[in-house]
PDB file of C-alpha atoms and ligand atoms in Angstrom:
ATOM      1  CA  MET L  66      36.573 -31.599  22.475  1.00  0.00           C
ATOM      2  CA  SER L  67      37.202 -35.318  23.467  1.00  0.00           C
ATOM      3  CA  HIS L  68      34.338 -37.654  23.149  1.00  0.00           C
ATOM      4  CA  VAL L  69      34.509 -41.259  24.103  1.00  0.00           C
ATOM      5  CA  ALA L  70      31.208 -42.900  23.242  1.00  0.00           C
ATOM      6  CA  ALA L  71      30.198 -42.432  19.552  1.00  0.00           C
ATOM      7  CA  ASN L  72      26.540 -43.124  19.770  1.00  0.00           C
ATOM      8  CA  GLY L  73      24.972 -40.734  22.339  1.00  0.00           C
ATOM      9  CA  PRO L  74      21.920 -38.741  20.877  1.00  0.00           C
ATOM     10  CA  MET L  75      24.050 -35.458  21.137  1.00  0.00           C
ATOM     11  CA  GLN L  76      27.208 -36.917  19.722  1.00  0.00           C
ATOM     12  CA  GLN L  77      26.726 -36.029  15.947  1.00  0.00           C
ATOM     13  CA  LEU L  78      25.098 -32.709  16.867  1.00  0.00           C
ATOM     14  CA  GLU L  79      28.088 -31.640  18.620  1.00  0.00           C
ATOM     15  CA  GLU L  80      30.516 -33.267  16.112  1.00  0.00           C
ATOM     16  CA  TRP L  81      28.900 -31.467  13.108  1.00  0.00           C
ATOM     17  CA  ASP L  82      29.260 -28.077  14.911  1.00  0.00           C
ATOM     18  CA  ASP L  83      32.844 -28.780  15.832  1.00  0.00           C
ATOM     19  CA  PHE L  84      33.563 -29.986  12.344  1.00  0.00           C
ATOM     20  CA  VAL L  85      32.145 -26.902  10.797  1.00  0.00           C
ATOM     21  CA  ALA L  86      34.160 -24.659  13.164  1.00  0.00           C
ATOM     22  CA  ILE L  87      37.399 -26.457  12.293  1.00  0.00           C
ATOM     23  CA  ARG L  88      36.597 -26.475   8.550  1.00  0.00           C
ATOM     24  CA  TYR L  89      36.245 -22.717   8.705  1.00  0.00           C
ATOM     25  CA  ARG L  90      38.899 -21.980  11.213  1.00  0.00           C
ATOM     26  CA  GLN L  91      39.676 -18.239  11.251  1.00  0.00           C
ATOM     27  CA  GLY L  92      42.506 -17.611   8.588  1.00  0.00           C
ATOM     28  CA  LYS L  93      42.147 -20.958   6.855  1.00  0.00           C
ATOM     29  CA  SER L  94      42.474 -20.564   3.154  1.00  0.00           C
ATOM     30  CA  GLU L  95      40.010 -21.926   0.597  1.00  0.00           C
ATOM     31  CA  GLU L  96      42.684 -24.504  -0.342  1.00  0.00           C
ATOM     32  CA  GLU L  97      43.141 -25.650   3.254  1.00  0.00           C
ATOM     33  CA  PHE L  98      39.266 -25.968   3.430  1.00  0.00           C
ATOM     34  CA  ARG L  99      39.442 -28.483   0.568  1.00  0.00           C
ATOM     35  CA  ASN L 100      41.252 -30.778   2.819  1.00  0.00           C
ATOM     36  CA  TYR L 101      38.256 -31.008   5.051  1.00  0.00           C
ATOM     37  CA  GLU L 102      38.169 -34.701   4.950  1.00  0.00           C
ATOM     38  CA  ALA L 103      41.302 -34.739   7.151  1.00  0.00           C
ATOM     39  CA  ASP L 104      39.416 -32.814   9.812  1.00  0.00           C
ATOM     40  CA  ALA L 105      36.466 -35.260   9.676  1.00  0.00           C
ATOM     41  CA  ASN L 106      36.330 -38.160  12.195  1.00  0.00           C
ATOM     42  CA  PRO L 107      34.500 -41.449  11.202  1.00  0.00           C
ATOM     43  CA  GLY L 108      31.395 -40.163  12.900  1.00  0.00           C
ATOM     44  CA  VAL L 109      31.198 -36.971  10.893  1.00  0.00           C
ATOM     45  CA  THR L 110      31.950 -38.808   7.663  1.00  0.00           C
ATOM     46  CA  GLN L 111      29.110 -41.416   8.463  1.00  0.00           C
ATOM     47  CA  PHE L 112      26.876 -38.562   9.321  1.00  0.00           C
ATOM     48  CA  TYR L 113      27.333 -36.853   5.922  1.00  0.00           C
ATOM     49  CA  ARG L 114      26.927 -40.346   4.128  1.00  0.00           C
ATOM     50  CA  GLN L 115      23.508 -40.626   5.755  1.00  0.00           C
ATOM     51  CA  ASN L 116      22.493 -36.873   5.088  1.00  0.00           C
ATOM     52  CA  HIS L 117      23.537 -36.866   1.519  1.00  0.00           C
ATOM     53  CA  ALA L 118      21.808 -40.266   0.819  1.00  0.00           C
ATOM     54  CA  ASN L 119      18.559 -39.573   2.447  1.00  0.00           C
ATOM     55  CA  GLN L 120      17.735 -35.895   1.885  1.00  0.00           C
ATOM     56  CA  THR L 121      15.624 -36.351  -1.216  1.00  0.00           C
ATOM     57  CA  PHE L 122      13.273 -33.934  -2.794  1.00  0.00           C
ATOM     58  CA  GLU L 123      10.419 -36.176  -1.544  1.00  0.00           C
ATOM     59  CA  PHE L 124      11.760 -36.308   1.955  1.00  0.00           C
ATOM     60  CA  VAL L 125      12.077 -32.513   2.170  1.00  0.00           C
ATOM     61  CA  LEU L 126       8.434 -31.903   1.071  1.00  0.00           C
ATOM     62  CA  GLN L 127       7.292 -34.577   3.526  1.00  0.00           C
ATOM     63  CA  LYS L 128       9.140 -33.067   6.558  1.00  0.00           C
ATOM     64  CA  LYS L 129       8.032 -29.601   5.753  1.00  0.00           C
ATOM     65  CA  ALA L 130       4.393 -30.701   5.596  1.00  0.00           C
ATOM     66  CA  GLU L 131       4.927 -32.355   8.896  1.00  0.00           C
ATOM     67  CA  TYR L 132       6.667 -29.615  10.874  1.00  0.00           C
ATOM     68  CA  CYS L 133       6.245 -26.175   9.149  1.00  0.00           C
ATOM     69  CA  GLY L 134       2.543 -26.056   9.776  1.00  0.00           C
ATOM     70  CA  LEU L 135       3.574 -25.549  13.508  1.00  0.00           C
ATOM     71  CA  THR L 136       0.970 -28.043  14.891  1.00  0.00           C
ATOM     72  CA  ARG L 137       3.087 -29.403  17.861  1.00  0.00           C
ATOM     73  CA  GLY L 138       1.494 -27.106  20.477  1.00  0.00           C
ATOM     74  CA  LYS L 139       2.402 -23.825  22.227  1.00  0.00           C
ATOM     75  CA  LYS L 140       5.446 -23.070  24.306  1.00  0.00           C
ATOM     76  CA  SER L 141       7.218 -19.867  25.276  1.00  0.00           C
ATOM     77  CA  VAL L 142      10.641 -19.331  23.651  1.00  0.00           C
ATOM     78  CA  TRP L 143      12.396 -19.810  27.094  1.00  0.00           C
ATOM     79  CA  GLU L 144      10.400 -23.103  27.705  1.00  0.00           C
ATOM     80  CA  MET L 145      11.673 -24.364  24.358  1.00  0.00           C
ATOM     81  CA  ALA L 146      15.282 -23.451  25.205  1.00  0.00           C
ATOM     82  CA  GLU L 147      14.958 -25.290  28.394  1.00  0.00           C
ATOM     83  CA  TYR L 148      13.475 -28.288  26.618  1.00  0.00           C
ATOM     84  CA  LEU L 149      16.331 -28.239  24.088  1.00  0.00           C
ATOM     85  CA  ASN L 150      18.644 -28.233  26.970  1.00  0.00           C
ATOM     86  CA  THR L 151      17.567 -31.649  27.992  1.00  0.00           C
ATOM     87  CA  LEU L 152      19.677 -32.748  24.989  1.00  0.00           C
ATOM     88  CA  VAL L 153      23.049 -33.425  26.676  1.00  0.00           C
ATOM     89  CA  ASP L 154      26.055 -35.308  25.818  1.00  0.00           C
ATOM     90  CA  GLU L 155      26.343 -37.786  28.672  1.00  0.00           C
ATOM     91  CA  SER L 156      29.755 -38.893  27.583  1.00  0.00           C
ATOM     92  CA  ASP L 157      31.374 -35.575  28.333  1.00  0.00           C
ATOM     93  CA  PRO L 158      29.046 -33.212  30.468  1.00  0.00           C
ATOM     94  CA  ASP L 159      31.910 -31.084  31.983  1.00  0.00           C
ATOM     95  CA  THR L 160      33.716 -29.591  28.989  1.00  0.00           C
ATOM     96  CA  ASP L 161      30.887 -29.335  26.446  1.00  0.00           C
ATOM     97  CA  LEU L 162      28.558 -26.347  26.321  1.00  0.00           C
ATOM     98  CA  THR L 163      24.853 -27.026  26.863  1.00  0.00           C
ATOM     99  CA  GLN L 164      22.495 -25.952  24.136  1.00  0.00           C
ATOM    100  CA  ILE L 165      21.537 -22.910  26.177  1.00  0.00           C
ATOM    101  CA  GLU L 166      25.122 -21.927  26.668  1.00  0.00           C
ATOM    102  CA  HIS L 167      25.806 -22.105  23.020  1.00  0.00           C
ATOM    103  CA  LEU L 168      22.690 -19.882  22.353  1.00  0.00           C
ATOM    104  CA  LEU L 169      23.746 -17.418  25.035  1.00  0.00           C
ATOM    105  CA  GLN L 170      27.403 -17.346  23.914  1.00  0.00           C
ATOM    106  CA  THR L 171      26.305 -16.589  20.325  1.00  0.00           C
ATOM    107  CA  ALA L 172      23.850 -13.857  21.470  1.00  0.00           C
ATOM    108  CA  GLU L 173      26.430 -12.236  23.988  1.00  0.00           C
ATOM    109  CA  ALA L 174      29.099 -12.044  21.297  1.00  0.00           C
ATOM    110  CA  ILE L 175      26.588 -10.178  19.120  1.00  0.00           C
ATOM    111  CA  ARG L 176      25.612  -7.993  22.044  1.00  0.00           C
ATOM    112  CA  LYS L 177      29.171  -7.047  22.801  1.00  0.00           C
ATOM    113  CA  ASP L 178      29.634  -5.859  19.305  1.00  0.00           C
ATOM    114  CA  GLY L 179      26.748  -3.435  19.679  1.00  0.00           C
ATOM    115  CA  HIS L 180      24.308  -4.896  17.195  1.00  0.00           C
ATOM    116  CA  PRO L 181      20.582  -4.154  17.342  1.00  0.00           C
ATOM    117  CA  ARG L 182      18.301  -6.098  19.751  1.00  0.00           C
ATOM    118  CA  TRP L 183      16.683  -8.158  17.043  1.00  0.00           C
ATOM    119  CA  PHE L 184      20.198  -9.421  16.064  1.00  0.00           C
ATOM    120  CA  ILE L 185      21.008 -10.479  19.574  1.00  0.00           C
ATOM    121  CA  LEU L 186      17.608 -12.311  19.725  1.00  0.00           C
ATOM    122  CA  ALA L 187      18.448 -14.072  16.436  1.00  0.00           C
ATOM    123  CA  GLY L 188      21.547 -15.277  18.044  1.00  0.00           C
ATOM    124  CA  PHE L 189      19.678 -16.648  21.040  1.00  0.00           C
ATOM    125  CA  VAL L 190      16.987 -18.572  19.080  1.00  0.00           C
ATOM    126  CA  HIS L 191      19.027 -19.653  15.995  1.00  0.00           C
ATOM    127  CA  ASP L 192      19.556 -23.334  17.134  1.00  0.00           C
ATOM    128  CA  LEU L 193      16.235 -23.870  18.763  1.00  0.00           C
ATOM    129  CA  GLY L 194      15.067 -25.894  15.904  1.00  0.00           C
ATOM    130  CA  LYS L 195      17.422 -28.678  17.013  1.00  0.00           C
ATOM    131  CA  VAL L 196      14.344 -29.664  19.152  1.00  0.00           C
ATOM    132  CA  LEU L 197      13.573 -31.816  16.011  1.00  0.00           C
ATOM    133  CA  CYS L 198      15.952 -34.372  17.553  1.00  0.00           C
ATOM    134  CA  LEU L 199      13.643 -34.477  20.642  1.00  0.00           C
ATOM    135  CA  TYR L 200      10.745 -34.954  18.373  1.00  0.00           C
ATOM    136  CA  GLY L 201      12.475 -38.111  17.137  1.00  0.00           C
ATOM    137  CA  GLU L 202      14.116 -36.956  13.968  1.00  0.00           C
ATOM    138  CA  PRO L 203      17.586 -38.513  13.049  1.00  0.00           C
ATOM    139  CA  GLN L 204      20.548 -36.182  13.274  1.00  0.00           C
ATOM    140  CA  TRP L 205      20.875 -36.138   9.417  1.00  0.00           C
ATOM    141  CA  ALA L 206      17.635 -34.477   9.173  1.00  0.00           C
ATOM    142  CA  VAL L 207      18.326 -31.880  11.825  1.00  0.00           C
ATOM    143  CA  VAL L 208      21.948 -30.663  11.359  1.00  0.00           C
ATOM    144  CA  GLY L 209      24.419 -30.568   8.605  1.00  0.00           C
ATOM    145  CA  ASP L 210      25.106 -28.011   5.755  1.00  0.00           C
ATOM    146  CA  THR L 211      21.996 -27.411   3.814  1.00  0.00           C
ATOM    147  CA  PHE L 212      21.768 -27.547   0.059  1.00  0.00           C
ATOM    148  CA  PRO L 213      18.965 -27.268  -2.578  1.00  0.00           C
ATOM    149  CA  VAL L 214      17.087 -30.435  -3.560  1.00  0.00           C
ATOM    150  CA  GLY L 215      15.422 -30.811  -7.029  1.00  0.00           C
ATOM    151  CA  CYS L 216      18.330 -29.485  -8.940  1.00  0.00           C
ATOM    152  CA  ALA L 217      22.056 -30.314  -9.527  1.00  0.00           C
ATOM    153  CA  TYR L 218      24.246 -30.660  -6.514  1.00  0.00           C
ATOM    154  CA  SER L 219      27.090 -28.149  -6.285  1.00  0.00           C
ATOM    155  CA  ASP L 220      30.701 -29.267  -5.893  1.00  0.00           C
ATOM    156  CA  GLU L 221      30.873 -26.670  -3.052  1.00  0.00           C
ATOM    157  CA  ILE L 222      28.781 -29.081  -0.791  1.00  0.00           C
ATOM    158  CA  VAL L 223      31.072 -30.998   1.496  1.00  0.00           C
ATOM    159  CA  PHE L 224      31.547 -34.782   0.501  1.00  0.00           C
ATOM    160  CA  PRO L 225      29.711 -34.350  -2.837  1.00  0.00           C
ATOM    161  CA  GLU L 226      30.622 -37.958  -3.673  1.00  0.00           C
ATOM    162  CA  PHE L 227      28.067 -39.190  -1.301  1.00  0.00           C
ATOM    163  CA  PHE L 228      25.181 -38.017  -3.305  1.00  0.00           C
ATOM    164  CA  ALA L 229      25.658 -41.000  -5.549  1.00  0.00           C
ATOM    165  CA  ALA L 230      23.669 -42.936  -2.947  1.00  0.00           C
ATOM    166  CA  ASN L 231      20.750 -40.357  -3.140  1.00  0.00           C
ATOM    167  CA  PRO L 232      17.919 -41.759  -5.273  1.00  0.00           C
ATOM    168  CA  ASP L 233      17.423 -38.214  -6.873  1.00  0.00           C
ATOM    169  CA  SER L 234      20.931 -38.437  -8.403  1.00  0.00           C
ATOM    170  CA  LYS L 235      19.283 -40.844 -10.910  1.00  0.00           C
ATOM    171  CA  VAL L 236      16.368 -38.532 -11.708  1.00  0.00           C
ATOM    172  CA  PRO L 237      17.396 -36.346 -14.728  1.00  0.00           C
ATOM    173  CA  LYS L 238      14.960 -33.586 -13.901  1.00  0.00           C
ATOM    174  CA  TYR L 239      16.438 -33.216 -10.534  1.00  0.00           C
ATOM    175  CA  GLN L 240      19.912 -33.094 -11.959  1.00  0.00           C
ATOM    176  CA  SER L 241      19.922 -30.222 -14.347  1.00  0.00           C
ATOM    177  CA  LYS L 242      21.417 -26.948 -13.445  1.00  0.00           C
ATOM    178  CA  PHE L 243      17.985 -25.341 -12.554  1.00  0.00           C
ATOM    179  CA  GLY L 244      16.273 -28.631 -11.934  1.00  0.00           C
ATOM    180  CA  VAL L 245      12.555 -28.048 -11.055  1.00  0.00           C
ATOM    181  CA  TYR L 246      13.250 -24.249 -10.508  1.00  0.00           C
ATOM    182  CA  GLU L 247      13.506 -21.163 -12.707  1.00  0.00           C
ATOM    183  CA  ALA L 248      16.574 -18.898 -12.956  1.00  0.00           C
ATOM    184  CA  ASN L 249      16.804 -16.429 -10.235  1.00  0.00           C
ATOM    185  CA  CYS L 250      13.507 -17.495  -8.896  1.00  0.00           C
ATOM    186  CA  GLY L 251      14.440 -16.600  -5.319  1.00  0.00           C
ATOM    187  CA  LEU L 252      15.402 -18.871  -2.481  1.00  0.00           C
ATOM    188  CA  ASP L 253      11.979 -18.677  -0.978  1.00  0.00           C
ATOM    189  CA  LYS L 254      10.868 -20.985  -3.798  1.00  0.00           C
ATOM    190  CA  VAL L 255      13.777 -23.405  -3.500  1.00  0.00           C
ATOM    191  CA  HIS L 256      13.512 -26.341  -1.221  1.00  0.00           C
ATOM    192  CA  LEU L 257      16.746 -26.837   0.895  1.00  0.00           C
ATOM    193  CA  SER L 258      17.555 -30.109   2.685  1.00  0.00           C
ATOM    194  CA  PHE L 259      15.440 -30.231   5.714  1.00  0.00           C
ATOM    195  CA  GLY L 260      16.915 -29.263   9.155  1.00  0.00           C
ATOM    196  CA  HIS L 261      16.780 -26.995  12.222  1.00  0.00           C
ATOM    197  CA  ASP L 262      17.142 -23.872  10.100  1.00  0.00           C
ATOM    198  CA  GLU L 263      14.023 -24.148   8.097  1.00  0.00           C
ATOM    199  CA  TYR L 264      11.925 -25.154  11.251  1.00  0.00           C
ATOM    200  CA  ILE L 265      13.057 -22.300  13.490  1.00  0.00           C
ATOM    201  CA  TYR L 266      12.415 -19.827  10.513  1.00  0.00           C
ATOM    202  CA  HIS L 267       8.810 -20.951  10.292  1.00  0.00           C
ATOM    203  CA  VAL L 268       8.312 -20.721  14.150  1.00  0.00           C
ATOM    204  CA  THR L 269       9.775 -17.196  14.435  1.00  0.00           C
ATOM    205  CA  ARG L 270       9.085 -15.618  11.039  1.00  0.00           C
ATOM    206  CA  ARG L 271       5.936 -13.666  12.105  1.00  0.00           C
ATOM    207  CA  TYR L 272       7.896 -11.934  14.996  1.00  0.00           C
ATOM    208  CA  LEU L 273      11.392 -11.089  13.626  1.00  0.00           C
ATOM    209  CA  PRO L 274      12.578  -8.665  10.928  1.00  0.00           C
ATOM    210  CA  GLU L 275      13.421 -10.076   7.520  1.00  0.00           C
ATOM    211  CA  GLU L 276      17.200  -9.757   8.181  1.00  0.00           C
ATOM    212  CA  ALA L 277      16.799 -12.155  11.169  1.00  0.00           C
ATOM    213  CA  GLN L 278      14.626 -14.522   9.102  1.00  0.00           C
ATOM    214  CA  TYR L 279      17.306 -14.861   6.660  1.00  0.00           C
ATOM    215  CA  MET L 280      20.032 -15.531   9.327  1.00  0.00           C
ATOM    216  CA  LEU L 281      17.858 -18.233  10.892  1.00  0.00           C
ATOM    217  CA  ARG L 282      16.710 -19.825   7.708  1.00  0.00           C
ATOM    218  CA  TYR L 283      20.128 -19.916   5.907  1.00  0.00           C
ATOM    219  CA  HIS L 284      22.808 -20.194   8.585  1.00  0.00           C
ATOM    220  CA  SER L 285      23.685 -23.692   7.576  1.00  0.00           C
ATOM    221  CA  PHE L 286      23.537 -23.017   3.910  1.00  0.00           C
ATOM    222  CA  TYR L 287      27.448 -22.887   3.696  1.00  0.00           C
ATOM    223  CA  PRO L 288      27.571 -23.716  -0.012  1.00  0.00           C
ATOM    224  CA  ALA L 289      25.833 -20.431  -0.808  1.00  0.00           C
ATOM    225  CA  HIS L 290      26.920 -18.046   2.067  1.00  0.00           C
ATOM    226  CA  LYS L 291      30.548 -19.211   2.389  1.00  0.00           C
ATOM    227  CA  HIS L 292      31.228 -20.389  -1.189  1.00  0.00           C
ATOM    228  CA  GLY L 293      29.030 -18.386  -3.477  1.00  0.00           C
ATOM    229  CA  ALA L 294      27.172 -21.428  -5.005  1.00  0.00           C
ATOM    230  CA  TYR L 295      23.584 -21.323  -6.222  1.00  0.00           C
ATOM    231  CA  ARG L 296      23.586 -17.665  -7.227  1.00  0.00           C
ATOM    232  CA  HIS L 297      21.714 -18.773 -10.395  1.00  0.00           C
ATOM    233  CA  LEU L 298      18.640 -19.451  -8.070  1.00  0.00           C
ATOM    234  CA  MET L 299      19.040 -16.396  -5.984  1.00  0.00           C
ATOM    235  CA  ASN L 300      17.309 -13.023  -6.609  1.00  0.00           C
ATOM    236  CA  ASP L 301      18.450  -9.530  -5.735  1.00  0.00           C
ATOM    237  CA  ASP L 302      16.681  -9.675  -2.328  1.00  0.00           C
ATOM    238  CA  ASP L 303      18.538 -12.801  -1.453  1.00  0.00           C
ATOM    239  CA  GLU L 304      21.798 -11.196  -2.654  1.00  0.00           C
ATOM    240  CA  ARG L 305      21.108  -8.234  -0.330  1.00  0.00           C
ATOM    241  CA  MET L 306      19.929 -10.188   2.549  1.00  0.00           C
ATOM    242  CA  PHE L 307      22.834 -12.704   2.416  1.00  0.00           C
ATOM    243  CA  GLU L 308      24.964  -9.829   3.746  1.00  0.00           C
ATOM    244  CA  TRP L 309      23.254 -10.429   6.973  1.00  0.00           C
ATOM    245  CA  VAL L 310      23.596 -14.223   6.928  1.00  0.00           C
ATOM    246  CA  ARG L 311      27.455 -13.639   6.443  1.00  0.00           C
ATOM    247  CA  LYS L 312      27.427 -11.063   9.246  1.00  0.00           C
ATOM    248  CA  PHE L 313      25.750 -13.659  11.588  1.00  0.00           C
ATOM    249  CA  ASN L 314      28.052 -16.645  10.671  1.00  0.00           C
ATOM    250  CA  PRO L 315      31.206 -15.747  12.698  1.00  0.00           C
ATOM    251  CA  TYR L 316      29.257 -15.352  15.957  1.00  0.00           C
ATOM    252  CA  ASP L 317      27.763 -18.862  15.500  1.00  0.00           C
ATOM    253  CA  LEU L 318      31.165 -20.405  14.423  1.00  0.00           C
ATOM    254  CA  TYR L 319      33.636 -18.625  16.793  1.00  0.00           C
ATOM    255  CA  SER L 320      31.887 -17.836  19.931  1.00  0.00           C
ATOM    256  CA  LYS L 321      32.507 -21.370  21.244  1.00  0.00           C
ATOM    257  CA  GLY L 322      35.398 -21.526  23.641  1.00  0.00           C
ATOM    258  CA  ARG L 323      34.749 -18.158  25.048  1.00  0.00           C
ATOM    259  CA  GLU L 324      33.964 -18.143  28.823  1.00  0.00           C
ATOM    260  CA  ARG L 325      30.751 -19.786  30.002  1.00  0.00           C
ATOM    261  CA  PRO L 326      27.968 -17.289  30.189  1.00  0.00           C
ATOM    262  CA  ASN L 327      26.791 -16.383  33.729  1.00  0.00           C
ATOM    263  CA  LEU L 328      23.121 -17.291  33.253  1.00  0.00           C
ATOM    264  CA  GLN L 329      21.970 -15.634  36.619  1.00  0.00           C
ATOM    265  CA  ALA L 330      23.514 -12.355  35.555  1.00  0.00           C
ATOM    266  CA  ILE L 331      22.215 -12.131  32.006  1.00  0.00           C
ATOM    267  CA  LEU L 332      18.947 -13.831  32.465  1.00  0.00           C
ATOM    268  CA  PRO L 333      16.819 -10.765  33.025  1.00  0.00           C
ATOM    269  CA  PHE L 334      18.188  -9.161  29.876  1.00  0.00           C
ATOM    270  CA  TYR L 335      17.106 -12.052  27.798  1.00  0.00           C
ATOM    271  CA  GLN L 336      13.794 -12.423  29.374  1.00  0.00           C
ATOM    272  CA  ASP L 337      13.094  -8.756  28.475  1.00  0.00           C
ATOM    273  CA  LEU L 338      14.381  -9.282  25.010  1.00  0.00           C
ATOM    274  CA  ILE L 339      12.210 -12.330  24.322  1.00  0.00           C
ATOM    275  CA  ALA L 340       9.188 -10.537  25.686  1.00  0.00           C
ATOM    276  CA  GLU L 341       9.789  -7.516  23.491  1.00  0.00           C
ATOM    277  CA  PHE L 342       9.539  -9.496  20.236  1.00  0.00           C
ATOM    278  CA  PHE L 343       7.405 -12.569  21.169  1.00  0.00           C
ATOM    279  CA  PRO L 344       4.016 -13.153  22.753  1.00  0.00           C
ATOM    280  CA  LYS L 345       4.083 -15.384  25.922  1.00  0.00           C
ATOM    281  CA  GLN L 346       3.600 -18.564  23.902  1.00  0.00           C
ATOM    282  CA  ILE L 347       4.089 -19.321  20.251  1.00  0.00           C
ATOM    283  CA  ASP L 348       3.091 -22.270  17.984  1.00  0.00           C
ATOM    284  CA  TRP L 349       5.818 -24.865  17.537  1.00  0.00           C
TER     285      TRP L 349
HETATM  286 FE1  FE2 V 633      22.554 -24.109  13.743  1.00  0.00          FE
HETATM  287 FE1  FE2 V 634      24.690 -22.681  16.317  1.00  0.00          FE
END
């Protein structure tokens, strides 16, 4: 993926996805993963600098209050997908997938493996929370690996050294192992850095099974689902449900680069699927 301009609105979104895919390239060892800095271009490094410095406990509470009450109006799932699709990388419109194409590729790969319909649908909606960018949120508040705030940062988070610039790193109660949480309290009680995962979880939670809710809410929580960090905050339900988060992850990471989905051919399938689980319009 060759980008020229480094400042388009889509630039870092794309770069973060690409970076994660390279980091977890199939067959790459844990040790090779440790060299992730070599795979990161200056844009990605800069992105993590901002993300780690600005995602404070206070910031997360603020953004959840702002968006998770779903007060931004009603739209159908398909309308939101089309709205998200207006985010395009103008520097390279020919080789990059549009947002809808990424969603359809993910969903189609799940479908080809014979998974249940709710699983396919989770694939289709998983990145719709990126509309936060269109609401005016900066990239570092929308994408990036997520991590708990209000307790010690794990070394399994990429670029942990950038947390030195986060004001929370100077607050002792936020830097103990459990921080403001209790042992094995369950992730539902834990605040993760804010982004598209949390938002789409709240938008869709009433309509999708719990397995899908976990996939959506935690798909960027790589420190936990890839590296096993933060188990001291997880409960038995989380442990069980993370099997599904791990089942989902390869479809998100590795469906890129497959052939472009033929939208006209598969559109009716997806319209039926959306109508099966969602009312015509939902709150965003
Ligand atoms: Fe995502
Ligand atoms: Fe994705």
